[in-house]
Coordinates of N, CA, C and O in Angstrom, one line a residue:
X1 N -74.8 119.7 -2.0 CA -73.9 118.6 -2.3 C -73.3 118.1 -1.0 O -73.1 116.9 -0.8
X2 N -73.0 119.0 -0.1 CA -72.3 118.6 1.1 C -73.2 117.7 1.9 O -72.8 116.7 2.5
X3 N -74.5 118.0 2.0 CA -75.4 117.2 2.8 C -75.6 115.8 2.1 O -75.7 114.8 2.8
X4 N -75.6 115.8 0.8 CA -75.7 114.5 0.1 C -74.4 113.6 0.4 O -74.5 112.4 0.7
X5 N -73.3 114.2 0.3 CA -72.0 113.5 0.6 C -71.9 113.0 2.0 O -71.5 111.9 2.3
X6 N -72.3 113.9 3.0 CA -72.3 113.5 4.4 C -73.3 112.3 4.6 O -73.0 111.3 5.3
X7 N -74.5 112.4 4.0 CA -75.5 111.3 4.2 C -75.0 110.0 3.6 O -75.1 109.0 4.2
X8 N -74.5 110.1 2.4 CA -73.9 109.0 1.7 C -72.9 108.3 2.5 O -72.9 107.1 2.7
X9 N -71.9 109.1 3.1 CA -70.9 108.5 3.9 C -71.4 107.8 5.2 O -70.9 106.8 5.6
X10 N -72.4 108.4 5.8 CA -73.0 107.9 7.0 C -73.7 106.5 6.7 O -73.6 105.6 7.4
X11 N -74.4 106.5 5.5 CA -75.0 105.2 5.2 C -74.0 104.1 4.9 O -74.2 103.0 5.4
X12 N -73.0 104.5 4.2 CA -72.0 103.4 3.9 C -71.0 103.1 5.1 O -70.4 102.1 5.1
X13 N -71.0 104.0 6.0 CA -70.3 103.6 7.3 C -71.0 102.5 7.9 O -70.4 101.5 8.4
X14 N -72.4 102.6 8.0 CA -73.2 101.5 8.5 C -73.0 100.2 7.7 O -72.8 99.1 8.3
X15 N -73.0 100.4 6.4 CA -72.8 99.2 5.5 C -71.4 98.5 5.8 O -71.4 97.3 6.0
X16 N -70.4 99.3 5.9 CA -69.0 98.8 6.2 C -69.0 98.1 7.5 O -68.2 97.1 7.7
X17 N -69.8 98.6 8.5 CA -69.8 98.0 9.8 C -70.6 96.7 9.9 O -70.3 95.7 10.6
X18 N -71.7 96.6 9.1 CA -72.6 95.5 9.2 C -72.2 94.3 8.3 O -72.6 93.2 8.6
X19 N -71.4 94.5 7.3 CA -71.0 93.3 6.5 C -70.1 92.4 7.2 O -69.4 92.8 8.2
X20 N -70.1 91.1 6.8 CA -69.2 90.2 7.5 C -68.2 89.7 6.4 O -68.6 89.3 5.4
X21 N -67.0 89.7 6.6 CA -66.2 90.3 7.8 C -66.3 91.8 7.7 O -66.4 92.4 6.6
X22 N -66.2 92.5 8.8 CA -66.2 94.0 8.8 C -65.1 94.6 8.0 O -64.0 94.1 8.1
X23 N -65.5 95.6 7.3 CA -64.5 96.3 6.4 C -64.1 97.6 7.2 O -64.7 98.6 7.0
X24 N -63.0 97.5 8.0 CA -62.6 98.6 8.8 C -62.0 99.7 8.0 O -62.2 100.9 8.3
X25 N -61.3 99.4 6.9 CA -60.8 100.5 6.0 C -61.9 101.3 5.4 O -61.8 102.5 5.3
X26 N -62.9 100.6 4.8 CA -64.0 101.4 4.2 C -64.7 102.2 5.3 O -65.1 103.3 5.0
X27 N -64.9 101.6 6.4 CA -65.5 102.4 7.5 C -64.7 103.6 7.9 O -65.3 104.7 8.0
X28 N -63.4 103.5 8.0 CA -62.6 104.6 8.3 C -62.6 105.7 7.2 O -62.7 106.9 7.5
X29 N -62.6 105.3 6.0 CA -62.7 106.3 4.9 C -64.0 107.1 4.9 O -64.0 108.3 4.8
X30 N -65.1 106.3 5.1 CA -66.4 107.0 5.2 C -66.5 107.8 6.4 O -67.2 108.9 6.4
X31 N -66.0 107.4 7.5 CA -66.0 108.2 8.8 C -65.3 109.5 8.6 O -65.7 110.6 9.0
X32 N -64.1 109.4 7.9 CA -63.3 110.7 7.7 C -64.1 111.6 6.8 O -64.2 112.8 7.0
X33 N -64.7 111.1 5.7 CA -65.4 111.9 4.8 C -66.7 112.5 5.4 O -67.0 113.7 5.2
X34 N -67.4 111.7 6.2 CA -68.6 112.2 6.9 C -68.2 113.4 7.9 O -68.9 114.4 8.0
X35 N -67.1 113.2 8.6 CA -66.6 114.3 9.5 C -66.2 115.5 8.7 O -66.6 116.6 9.1
X36 N -65.5 115.4 7.6 CA -65.1 116.5 6.8 C -66.3 117.2 6.2 O -66.4 118.5 6.2
X37 N -67.3 116.5 5.7 CA -68.5 117.1 5.1 C -69.3 117.8 6.2 O -69.9 118.8 6.0
X38 N -69.4 117.2 7.4 CA -70.1 117.8 8.5 C -69.5 119.2 8.9 O -70.2 120.2 9.2
X39 N -68.1 119.2 8.9 CA -67.5 120.5 9.2 C -67.7 121.5 8.1 O -68.0 122.7 8.4
X40 N -67.7 121.1 6.9 CA -68.0 122.0 5.8 C -69.4 122.5 5.9 O -69.7 123.7 5.6
X41 N -70.4 121.7 6.2 CA -71.8 122.1 6.4 C -71.9 123.1 7.5 O -72.6 124.1 7.4
X42 N -71.2 122.9 8.6 CA -71.3 123.8 9.7 C -70.7 125.1 9.3 O -71.2 126.2 9.7
X43 N -69.6 125.1 8.6 CA -68.9 126.4 8.2 C -69.9 127.2 7.2 O -70.0 128.4 7.3
X44 N -70.5 126.4 6.3 CA -71.5 127.1 5.4 C -72.6 127.7 6.2 O -73.0 128.9 5.9
X45 N -73.2 127.0 7.1 CA -74.4 127.5 7.9 C -73.9 128.7 8.7 O -74.7 129.7 8.9
X46 N -72.8 128.6 9.3 CA -72.3 129.7 10.1 C -72.0 131.0 9.3 O -72.3 132.1 9.7
X47 N -71.4 130.8 8.1 CA -71.1 131.9 7.3 C -72.3 132.6 6.8 O -72.3 133.9 6.7
X48 N -73.4 131.9 6.5 CA -74.6 132.5 5.9 C -75.6 132.9 7.0 O -76.7 133.3 6.7
X49 N -75.2 132.8 8.3 CA -76.0 133.3 9.4 C -77.1 132.4 9.9 O -78.0 132.9 10.6
X50 N -77.1 131.1 9.4 CA -78.2 130.3 9.9 C -78.0 129.8 11.3 O -78.9 129.4 12.0
X51 N -76.7 129.8 11.8 CA -76.4 129.4 13.1 C -75.3 130.5 13.6 O -74.8 131.2 12.8
X52 N -75.1 130.5 14.9 CA -74.1 131.4 15.4 C -74.7 132.7 15.8 O -75.8 132.8 16.3
X53 N -74.0 133.8 15.5 CA -74.4 135.2 15.9 C -75.7 135.6 15.2 O -76.3 136.6 15.6
X54 N -76.0 135.0 14.1 CA -77.2 135.4 13.4 C -77.0 136.4 12.2 O -77.8 136.5 11.3
X55 N -75.9 137.2 12.3 CA -75.7 138.2 11.3 C -74.9 137.6 10.1 O -74.8 138.3 9.1
X56 N -74.2 136.5 10.3 CA -73.4 135.9 9.3 C -72.0 136.5 9.3 O -71.1 136.1 8.6
X57 N -71.7 137.5 10.2 CA -70.4 138.1 10.3 C -69.7 137.5 11.5 O -70.3 137.1 12.5
X58 N -68.4 137.6 11.5 CA -67.6 137.2 12.7 C -67.6 138.3 13.7 O -68.0 139.4 13.5
X59 N -67.2 137.9 14.9 CA -67.2 138.9 16.0 C -66.2 140.0 15.7 O -66.4 141.2 16.1
X60 N -65.1 139.7 15.0 CA -64.1 140.7 14.7 C -64.7 141.7 13.7 O -64.5 142.9 13.9
X61 N -65.4 141.2 12.7 CA -66.1 142.2 11.7 C -67.1 143.1 12.4 O -67.2 144.2 12.1
X62 N -67.8 142.5 13.4 CA -68.8 143.3 14.1 C -68.1 144.4 14.9 O -68.6 145.5 15.0
X63 N -67.0 144.0 15.6 CA -66.2 145.0 16.3 C -65.7 146.1 15.5 O -65.7 147.2 15.9
X64 N -65.2 145.7 14.3 CA -64.6 146.7 13.4 C -65.7 147.7 13.0 O -65.5 148.9 12.9
X65 N -66.9 147.2 12.7 CA -68.0 148.1 12.2 C -68.4 149.0 13.3 O -68.6 150.2 13.1
X66 N -68.4 148.5 14.6 CA -68.8 149.4 15.7 C -67.7 150.4 16.0 O -68.1 151.6 16.3
X67 N -66.5 150.0 15.8 CA -65.4 151.0 16.1 C -65.4 152.1 15.0 O -65.2 153.3 15.3
X68 N -65.7 151.7 13.7 CA -65.7 152.7 12.6 C -66.9 153.6 12.9 O -66.7 154.8 12.7
X69 N -68.0 153.1 13.3 CA -69.1 154.0 13.6 C -68.8 155.0 14.7 O -69.1 156.2 14.7
X70 N -68.1 154.5 15.8 CA -67.8 155.3 16.9 C -66.8 156.4 16.5 O -66.9 157.6 16.9
X71 N -65.8 156.1 15.6 CA -64.8 157.1 15.1 C -65.5 158.1 14.3 O -65.3 159.3 14.5
X72 N -66.5 157.7 13.4 CA -67.2 158.7 12.6 C -68.0 159.6 13.5 O -68.1 160.9 13.3
X73 N -68.7 159.1 14.5 CA -69.5 159.9 15.5 C -68.6 160.9 16.2 O -68.9 162.1 16.4
X74 N -67.4 160.4 16.6 CA -66.5 161.3 17.4 C -66.0 162.4 16.5 O -65.8 163.6 16.9
X75 N -65.7 162.1 15.2 CA -65.2 163.1 14.2 C -66.3 164.2 14.1 O -66.0 165.4 14.0
X76 N -67.5 163.8 13.9 CA -68.6 164.7 13.7 C -68.8 165.6 14.9 O -69.0 166.8 14.8
X77 N -68.7 165.0 16.1 CA -68.8 165.8 17.4 C -67.7 166.8 17.5 O -67.9 168.0 17.9
X78 N -66.5 166.4 17.1 CA -65.3 167.3 17.2 C -65.4 168.4 16.2 O -65.1 169.6 16.6
X79 N -65.9 168.2 15.0 CA -66.1 169.2 14.0 C -67.2 170.2 14.5 O -67.1 171.4 14.3
X80 N -68.2 169.7 15.1 CA -69.3 170.6 15.7 C -68.7 171.5 16.8 O -69.0 172.7 16.8
X81 N -67.9 170.9 17.7 CA -67.3 171.7 18.7 C -66.3 172.8 18.2 O -66.3 173.9 18.7
X82 N -65.6 172.4 17.2 CA -64.6 173.4 16.6 C -65.4 174.5 15.9 O -65.0 175.7 16.1
X83 N -66.4 174.2 15.2 CA -67.2 175.3 14.6 C -67.9 176.2 15.6 O -68.0 177.4 15.4
X84 N -68.3 175.6 16.7 CA -69.0 176.4 17.8 C -67.9 177.3 18.4 O -68.2 178.5 18.7
X85 N -66.7 176.8 18.6 CA -65.7 177.6 19.2 C -65.3 178.8 18.3 O -65.0 179.9 18.8
X86 N -65.2 178.5 17.0 CA -64.9 179.6 16.0 C -65.9 180.7 16.0 O -65.6 181.8 15.9
X87 N -67.2 180.3 16.2 CA -68.3 181.3 16.2 C -68.2 182.1 17.4 O -68.5 183.3 17.4
X88 N -67.8 181.6 18.6 CA -67.7 182.3 19.8 C -66.5 183.3 19.8 O -66.6 184.4 20.4
X89 N -65.5 183.0 19.1 CA -64.3 183.9 19.0 C -64.5 185.0 18.0 O -63.9 186.1 18.2
X90 N -65.5 185.0 17.1 CA -65.7 186.1 16.2 C -66.5 187.2 16.8 O -67.0 187.4 17.7

């Protein structure tokens, strides 16, 4: 629907510009709508991973996932070291 609305607005922007006398108010309305629909289309494509980082996630979410993985790996290593130390003390 977004692409249809953006296309429609772009077509009627041309119409508003080409008619005599020029209809500046209609042109401005369709320019605003075309801009808003283009932003919405960009946000949709970025969210679903068609453009941008490719994964569909934001950089913050990627960083959080990496940090969580690092914390889990550190916990596992610490538990391994503690159990090894306990075995040596026995």
